[in-house]
PDB file of C-alpha atoms in Angstrom:
ATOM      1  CA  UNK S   1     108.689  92.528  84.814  1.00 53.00           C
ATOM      2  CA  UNK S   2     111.387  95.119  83.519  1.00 53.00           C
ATOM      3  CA  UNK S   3     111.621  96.769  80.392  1.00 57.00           C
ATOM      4  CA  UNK S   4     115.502  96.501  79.335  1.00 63.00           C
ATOM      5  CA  UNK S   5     115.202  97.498  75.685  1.00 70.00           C
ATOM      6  CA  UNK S   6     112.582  98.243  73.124  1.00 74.00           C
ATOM      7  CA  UNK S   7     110.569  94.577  72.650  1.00 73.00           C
ATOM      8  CA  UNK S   8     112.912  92.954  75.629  1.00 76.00           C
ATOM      9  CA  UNK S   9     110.754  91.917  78.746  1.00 72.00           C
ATOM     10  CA  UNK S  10     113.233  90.747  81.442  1.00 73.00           C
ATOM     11  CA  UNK S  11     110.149  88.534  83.463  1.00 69.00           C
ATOM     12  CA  UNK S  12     111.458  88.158  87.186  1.00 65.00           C
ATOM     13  CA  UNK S  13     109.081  86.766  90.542  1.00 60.00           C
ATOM     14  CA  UNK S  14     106.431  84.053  91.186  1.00 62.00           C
ATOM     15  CA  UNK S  15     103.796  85.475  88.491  1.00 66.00           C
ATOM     16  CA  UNK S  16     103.812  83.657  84.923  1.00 79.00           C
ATOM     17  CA  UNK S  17     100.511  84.533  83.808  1.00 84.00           C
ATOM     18  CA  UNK S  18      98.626  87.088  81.890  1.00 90.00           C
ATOM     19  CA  UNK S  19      95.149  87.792  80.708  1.00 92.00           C
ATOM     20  CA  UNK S  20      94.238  89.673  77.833  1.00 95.00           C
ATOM     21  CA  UNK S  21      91.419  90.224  75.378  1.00 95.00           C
ATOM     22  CA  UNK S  22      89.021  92.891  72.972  1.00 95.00           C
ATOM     23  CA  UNK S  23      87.289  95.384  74.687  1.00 91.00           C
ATOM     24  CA  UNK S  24      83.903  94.665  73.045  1.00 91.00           C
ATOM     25  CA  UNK S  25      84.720  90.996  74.667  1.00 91.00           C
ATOM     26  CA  UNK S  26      84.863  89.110  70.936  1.00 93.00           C
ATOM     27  CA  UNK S  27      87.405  86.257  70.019  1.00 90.00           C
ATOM     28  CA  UNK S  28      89.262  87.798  67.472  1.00 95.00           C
ATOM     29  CA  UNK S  29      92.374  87.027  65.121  1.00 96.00           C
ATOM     30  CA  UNK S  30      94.708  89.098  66.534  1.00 96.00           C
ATOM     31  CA  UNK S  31      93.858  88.360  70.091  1.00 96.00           C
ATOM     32  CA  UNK S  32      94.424  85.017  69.463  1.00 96.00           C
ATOM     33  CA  UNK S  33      97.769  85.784  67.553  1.00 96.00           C
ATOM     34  CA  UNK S  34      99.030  87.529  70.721  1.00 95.00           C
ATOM     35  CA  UNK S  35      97.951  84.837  72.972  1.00 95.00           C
ATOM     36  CA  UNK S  36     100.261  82.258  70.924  1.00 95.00           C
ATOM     37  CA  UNK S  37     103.280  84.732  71.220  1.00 93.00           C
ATOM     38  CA  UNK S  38     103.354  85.388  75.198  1.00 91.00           C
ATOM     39  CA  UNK S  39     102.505  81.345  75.438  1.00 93.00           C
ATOM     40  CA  UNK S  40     105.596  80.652  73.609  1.00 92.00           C
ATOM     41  CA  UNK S  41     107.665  81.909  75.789  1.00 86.00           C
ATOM     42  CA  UNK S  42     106.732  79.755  78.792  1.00 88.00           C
ATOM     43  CA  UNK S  43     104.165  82.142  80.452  1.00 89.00           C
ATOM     44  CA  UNK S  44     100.410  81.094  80.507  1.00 92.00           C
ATOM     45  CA  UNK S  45      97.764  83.551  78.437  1.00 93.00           C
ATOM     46  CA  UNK S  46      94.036  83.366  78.809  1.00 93.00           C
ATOM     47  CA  UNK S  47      91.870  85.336  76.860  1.00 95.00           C
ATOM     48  CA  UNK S  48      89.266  87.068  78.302  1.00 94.00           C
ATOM     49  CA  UNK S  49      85.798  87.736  77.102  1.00 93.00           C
ATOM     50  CA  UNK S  50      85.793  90.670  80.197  1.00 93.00           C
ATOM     51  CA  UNK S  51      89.428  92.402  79.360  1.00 94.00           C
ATOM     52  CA  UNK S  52      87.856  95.884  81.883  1.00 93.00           C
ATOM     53  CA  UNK S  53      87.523  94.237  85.214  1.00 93.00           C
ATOM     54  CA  UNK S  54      90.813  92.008  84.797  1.00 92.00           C
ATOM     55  CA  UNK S  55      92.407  95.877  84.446  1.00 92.00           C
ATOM     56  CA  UNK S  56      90.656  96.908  87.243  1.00 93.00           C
ATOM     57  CA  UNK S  57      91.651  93.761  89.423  1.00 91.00           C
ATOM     58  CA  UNK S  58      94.953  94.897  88.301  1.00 91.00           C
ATOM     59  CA  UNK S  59      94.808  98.381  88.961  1.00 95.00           C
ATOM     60  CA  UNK S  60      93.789  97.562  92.702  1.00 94.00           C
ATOM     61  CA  UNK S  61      97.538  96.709  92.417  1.00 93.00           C
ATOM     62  CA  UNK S  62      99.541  99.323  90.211  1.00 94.00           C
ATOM     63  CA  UNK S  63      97.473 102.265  91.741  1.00 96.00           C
ATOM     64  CA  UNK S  64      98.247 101.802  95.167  1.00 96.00           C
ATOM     65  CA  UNK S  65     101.988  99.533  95.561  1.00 95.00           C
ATOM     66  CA  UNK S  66     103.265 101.545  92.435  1.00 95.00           C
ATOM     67  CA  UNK S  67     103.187 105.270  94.125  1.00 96.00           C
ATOM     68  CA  UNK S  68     104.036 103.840  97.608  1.00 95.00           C
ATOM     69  CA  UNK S  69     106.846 102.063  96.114  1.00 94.00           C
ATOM     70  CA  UNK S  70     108.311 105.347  94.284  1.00 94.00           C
ATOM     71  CA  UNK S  71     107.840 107.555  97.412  1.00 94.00           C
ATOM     72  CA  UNK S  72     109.650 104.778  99.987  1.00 93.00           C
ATOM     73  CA  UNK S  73     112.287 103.065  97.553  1.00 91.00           C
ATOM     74  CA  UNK S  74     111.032  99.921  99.053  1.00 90.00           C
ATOM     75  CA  UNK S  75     110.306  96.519  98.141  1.00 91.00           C
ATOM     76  CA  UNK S  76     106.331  95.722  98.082  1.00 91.00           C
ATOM     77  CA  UNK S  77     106.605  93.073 100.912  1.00 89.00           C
ATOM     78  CA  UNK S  78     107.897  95.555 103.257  1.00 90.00           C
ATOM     79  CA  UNK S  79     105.596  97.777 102.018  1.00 89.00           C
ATOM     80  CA  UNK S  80     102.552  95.822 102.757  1.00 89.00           C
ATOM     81  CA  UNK S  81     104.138  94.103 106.067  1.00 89.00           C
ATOM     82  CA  UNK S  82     104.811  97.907 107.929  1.00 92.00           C
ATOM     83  CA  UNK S  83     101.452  98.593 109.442  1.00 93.00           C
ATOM     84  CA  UNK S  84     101.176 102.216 108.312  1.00 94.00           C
ATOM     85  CA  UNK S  85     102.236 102.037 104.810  1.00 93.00           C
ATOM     86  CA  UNK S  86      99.850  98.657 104.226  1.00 93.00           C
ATOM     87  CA  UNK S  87      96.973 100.799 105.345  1.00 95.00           C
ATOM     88  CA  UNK S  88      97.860 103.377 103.408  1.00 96.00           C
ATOM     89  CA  UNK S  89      98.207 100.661 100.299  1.00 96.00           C
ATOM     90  CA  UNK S  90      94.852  99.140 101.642  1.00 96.00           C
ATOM     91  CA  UNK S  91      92.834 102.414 101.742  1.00 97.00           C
ATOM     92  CA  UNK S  92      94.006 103.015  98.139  1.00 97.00           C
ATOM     93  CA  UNK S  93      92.882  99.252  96.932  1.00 96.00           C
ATOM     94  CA  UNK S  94      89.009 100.266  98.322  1.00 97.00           C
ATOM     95  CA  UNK S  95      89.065 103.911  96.252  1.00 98.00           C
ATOM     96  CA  UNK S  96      90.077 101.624  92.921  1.00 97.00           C
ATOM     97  CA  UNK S  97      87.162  99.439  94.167  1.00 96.00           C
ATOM     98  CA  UNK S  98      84.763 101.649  94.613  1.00 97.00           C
ATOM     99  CA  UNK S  99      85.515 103.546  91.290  1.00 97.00           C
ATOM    100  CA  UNK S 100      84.894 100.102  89.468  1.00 96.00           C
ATOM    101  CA  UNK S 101      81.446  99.992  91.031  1.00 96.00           C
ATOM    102  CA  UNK S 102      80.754 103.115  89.899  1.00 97.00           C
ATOM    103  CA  UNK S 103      82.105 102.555  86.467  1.00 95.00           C
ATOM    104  CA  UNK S 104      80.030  99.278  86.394  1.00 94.00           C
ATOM    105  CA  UNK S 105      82.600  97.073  86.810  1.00 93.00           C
ATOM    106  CA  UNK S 106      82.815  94.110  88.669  1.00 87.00           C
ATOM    107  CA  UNK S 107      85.711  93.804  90.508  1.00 86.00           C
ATOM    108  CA  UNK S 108      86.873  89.980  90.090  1.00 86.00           C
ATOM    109  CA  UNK S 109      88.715  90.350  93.553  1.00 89.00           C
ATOM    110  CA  UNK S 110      88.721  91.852  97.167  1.00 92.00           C
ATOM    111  CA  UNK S 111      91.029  93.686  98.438  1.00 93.00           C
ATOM    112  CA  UNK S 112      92.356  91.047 101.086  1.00 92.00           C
ATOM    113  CA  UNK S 113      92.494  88.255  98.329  1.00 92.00           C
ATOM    114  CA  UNK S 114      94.068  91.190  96.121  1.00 91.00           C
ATOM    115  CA  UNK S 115      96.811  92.158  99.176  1.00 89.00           C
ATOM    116  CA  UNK S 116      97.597  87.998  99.760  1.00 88.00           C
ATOM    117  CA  UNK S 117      98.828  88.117  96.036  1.00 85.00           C
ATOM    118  CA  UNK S 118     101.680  90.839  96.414  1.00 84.00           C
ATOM    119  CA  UNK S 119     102.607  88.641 100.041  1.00 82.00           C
ATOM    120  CA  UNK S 120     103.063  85.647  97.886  1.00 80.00           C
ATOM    121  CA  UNK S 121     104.674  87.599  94.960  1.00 77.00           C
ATOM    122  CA  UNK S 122     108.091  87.319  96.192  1.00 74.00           C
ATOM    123  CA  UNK S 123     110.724  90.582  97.168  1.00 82.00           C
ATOM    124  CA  UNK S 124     110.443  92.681  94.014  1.00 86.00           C
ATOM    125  CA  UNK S 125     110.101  96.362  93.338  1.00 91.00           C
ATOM    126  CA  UNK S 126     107.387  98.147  91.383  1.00 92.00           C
ATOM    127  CA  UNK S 127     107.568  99.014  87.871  1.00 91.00           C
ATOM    128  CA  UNK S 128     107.623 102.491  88.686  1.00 93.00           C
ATOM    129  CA  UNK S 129     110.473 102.215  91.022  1.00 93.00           C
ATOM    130  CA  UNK S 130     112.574 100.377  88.436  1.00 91.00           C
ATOM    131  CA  UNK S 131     111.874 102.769  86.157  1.00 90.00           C
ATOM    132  CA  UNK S 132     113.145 105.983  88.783  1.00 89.00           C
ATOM    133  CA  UNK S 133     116.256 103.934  89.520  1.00 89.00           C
ATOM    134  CA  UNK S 134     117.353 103.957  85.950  1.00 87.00           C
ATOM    135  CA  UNK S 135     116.433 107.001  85.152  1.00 84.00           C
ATOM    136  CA  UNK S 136     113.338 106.401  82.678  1.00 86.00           C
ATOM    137  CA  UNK S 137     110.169 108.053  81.788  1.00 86.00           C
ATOM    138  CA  UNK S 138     107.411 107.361  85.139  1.00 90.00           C
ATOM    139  CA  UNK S 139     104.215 105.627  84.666  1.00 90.00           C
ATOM    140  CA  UNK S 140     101.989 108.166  86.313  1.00 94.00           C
ATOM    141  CA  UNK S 141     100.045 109.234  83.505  1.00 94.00           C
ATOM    142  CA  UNK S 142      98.608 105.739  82.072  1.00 93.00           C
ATOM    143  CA  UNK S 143      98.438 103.908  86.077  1.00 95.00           C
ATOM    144  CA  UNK S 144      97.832 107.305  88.394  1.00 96.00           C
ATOM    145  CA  UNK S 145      96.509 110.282  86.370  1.00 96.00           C
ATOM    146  CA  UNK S 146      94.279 108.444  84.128  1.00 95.00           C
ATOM    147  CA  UNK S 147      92.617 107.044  86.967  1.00 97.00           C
ATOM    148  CA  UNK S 148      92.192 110.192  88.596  1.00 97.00           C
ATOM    149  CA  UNK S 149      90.443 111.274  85.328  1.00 96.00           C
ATOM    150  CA  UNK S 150      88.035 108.351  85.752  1.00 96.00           C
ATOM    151  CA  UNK S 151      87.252 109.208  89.064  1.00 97.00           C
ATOM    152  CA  UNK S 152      86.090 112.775  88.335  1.00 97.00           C
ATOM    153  CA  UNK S 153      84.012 111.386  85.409  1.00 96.00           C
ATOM    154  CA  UNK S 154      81.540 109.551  88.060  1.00 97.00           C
ATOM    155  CA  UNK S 155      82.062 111.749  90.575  1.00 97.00           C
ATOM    156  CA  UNK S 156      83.880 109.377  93.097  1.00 97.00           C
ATOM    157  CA  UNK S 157      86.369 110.805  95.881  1.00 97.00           C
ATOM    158  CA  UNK S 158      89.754 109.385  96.663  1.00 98.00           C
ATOM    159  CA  UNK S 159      91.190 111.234  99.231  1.00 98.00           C
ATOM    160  CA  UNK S 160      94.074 108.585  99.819  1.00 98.00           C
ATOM    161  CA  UNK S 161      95.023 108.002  96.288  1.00 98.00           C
ATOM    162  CA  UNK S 162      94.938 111.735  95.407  1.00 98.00           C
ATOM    163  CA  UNK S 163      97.440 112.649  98.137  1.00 97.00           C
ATOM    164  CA  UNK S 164      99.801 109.812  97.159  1.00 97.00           C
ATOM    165  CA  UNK S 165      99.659 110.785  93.750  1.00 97.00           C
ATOM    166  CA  UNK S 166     100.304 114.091  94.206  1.00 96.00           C
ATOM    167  CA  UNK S 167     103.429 113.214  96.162  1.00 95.00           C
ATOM    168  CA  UNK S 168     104.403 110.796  93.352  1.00 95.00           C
ATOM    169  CA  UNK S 169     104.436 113.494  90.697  1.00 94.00           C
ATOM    170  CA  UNK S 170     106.389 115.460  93.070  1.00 92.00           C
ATOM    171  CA  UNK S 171     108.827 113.104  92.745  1.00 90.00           C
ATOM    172  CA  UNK S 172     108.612 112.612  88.730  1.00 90.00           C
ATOM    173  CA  UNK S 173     109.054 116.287  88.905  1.00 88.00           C
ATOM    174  CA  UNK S 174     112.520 116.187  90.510  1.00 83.00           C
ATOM    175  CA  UNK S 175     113.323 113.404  88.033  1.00 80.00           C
ATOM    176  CA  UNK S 176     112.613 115.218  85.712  1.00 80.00           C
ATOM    177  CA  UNK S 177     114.808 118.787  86.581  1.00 76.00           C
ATOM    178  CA  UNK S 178     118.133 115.827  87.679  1.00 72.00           C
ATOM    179  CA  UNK S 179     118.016 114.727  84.176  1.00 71.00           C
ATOM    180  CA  UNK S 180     117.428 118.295  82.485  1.00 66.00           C
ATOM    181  CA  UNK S 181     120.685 119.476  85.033  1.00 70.00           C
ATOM    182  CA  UNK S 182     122.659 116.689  83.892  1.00 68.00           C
ATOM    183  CA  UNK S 183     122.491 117.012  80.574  1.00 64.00           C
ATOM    184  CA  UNK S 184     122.938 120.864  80.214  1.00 59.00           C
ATOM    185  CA  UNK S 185     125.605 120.041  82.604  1.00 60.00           C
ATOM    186  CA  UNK S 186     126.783 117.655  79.814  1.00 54.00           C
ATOM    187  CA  UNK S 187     126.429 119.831  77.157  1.00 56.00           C
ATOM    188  CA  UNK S 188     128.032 122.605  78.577  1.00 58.00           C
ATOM    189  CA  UNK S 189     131.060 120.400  78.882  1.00 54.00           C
ATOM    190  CA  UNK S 190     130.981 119.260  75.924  1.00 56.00           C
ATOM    191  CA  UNK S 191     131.117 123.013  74.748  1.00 57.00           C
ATOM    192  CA  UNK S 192     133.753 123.799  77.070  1.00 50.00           C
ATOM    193  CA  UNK S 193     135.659 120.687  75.639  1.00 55.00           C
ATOM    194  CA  UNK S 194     135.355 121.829  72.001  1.00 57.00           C
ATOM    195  CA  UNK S 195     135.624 125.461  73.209  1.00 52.00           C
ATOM    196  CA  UNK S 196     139.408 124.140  74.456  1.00 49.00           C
ATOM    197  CA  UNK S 197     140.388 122.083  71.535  1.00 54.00           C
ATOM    198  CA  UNK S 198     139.827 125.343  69.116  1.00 56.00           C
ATOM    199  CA  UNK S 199     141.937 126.831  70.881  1.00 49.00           C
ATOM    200  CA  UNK S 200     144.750 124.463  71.031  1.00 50.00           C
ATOM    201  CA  UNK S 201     144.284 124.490  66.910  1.00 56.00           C
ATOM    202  CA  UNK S 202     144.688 127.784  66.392  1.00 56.00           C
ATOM    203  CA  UNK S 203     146.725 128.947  69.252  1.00 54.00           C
ATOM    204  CA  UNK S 204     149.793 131.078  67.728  1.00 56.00           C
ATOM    205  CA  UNK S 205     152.823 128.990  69.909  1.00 53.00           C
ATOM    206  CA  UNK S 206     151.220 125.887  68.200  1.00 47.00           C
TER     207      UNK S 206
END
């Protein structure tokens, strides 16, 4: 799915469900009011009486193919289909895993059955990617940062996922200093521009 405007989901791939639902696990008004909105539009919603492992489940997901995706400017099935990188992507997946046990959360999926998914999912490229390639703000703080948060709260070590992320945020970083250099570059033009016209106003031959 792609963002291409503020309340505009462009919905691309394989995938036409979601799952959502209240934290404290209730059937609520609201819950039920969003359910009958993303239904409408063609895609199947269940509600969920257990909203924090179906994050988890698909965190296993956005915490490893999101950063790998970034760093290579690949698609996820060659991602997962290069030996090397689909470890790397694997490794990640049991870190997430092991922080939901520790969290007491009960992952809903393995890792393999988790990995089969993005093979079936079709030739996309992560959120995150998208997001690089047009030059919007990265998801690292609510999919890599806040899990790295997590982690330290219960103590549990991800050696694979911490390396990756700190290579993703290298990346956000130089983002982030491309768009600052184009627009000064912009707006110095734009001074230069006006600077110019002045000129040609007031010039004395004019």
């Amino acid at each position: 799915r792609a963002s291409e405007s503020p309340g505009v989901i462009n919905r691309k791939g394989t995938l036409n469900f979601i799952n959502i639902g209240e934290l404290d696990g209730k059937k609520t008004e609201r819950v039920d009011f969003v359910a009958d909105i993303i239904r409408a539009t063609g895609m199947e919603c269940e509600i969920t009486s257990d909203i924090r492992s179906e994050i988890f489940t698909k965190l296993l997901g956005n915490a490893s193919l999101n950063p790998i995706g970034l760093l290579t400017t690949d698609f996820v099935d060659d991602a997962i289909q290069f030996e090397p990188t689909e470890k790397v992507v694997e490794n990640i997946m049991h870190e997430v895993t092991a922080l939901a046990g520790a969290l007491g959360i009960k992952q809903k999926m393995s890792v393999h059955e988790r990995l089969n998914i993005s093979r079936s999912a079709g030739r996309h490229k992560v959120s995150m990617l998208q997001d690089f390639e047009n030059r919007k703000t990265l998801e690292t703080a609510a999919i890599l940062e806040v899990t790295q948060e997590l982690a330290t709260l219960v103590d549990v070590k991800m050696p694979t996922f911490d390396a990756v992320v700190a290579l993703a945020l290298l990346k956000k970083k130089v983002l982030e200093i491309i768009e600052f250099t184009n627009k000064k570059t912009f707006e110095e033009k734009k001074m230069v521009r006006s600077e110019a016209q002045i000129f040609w106003r007031t010039s004395p031959e004019k």
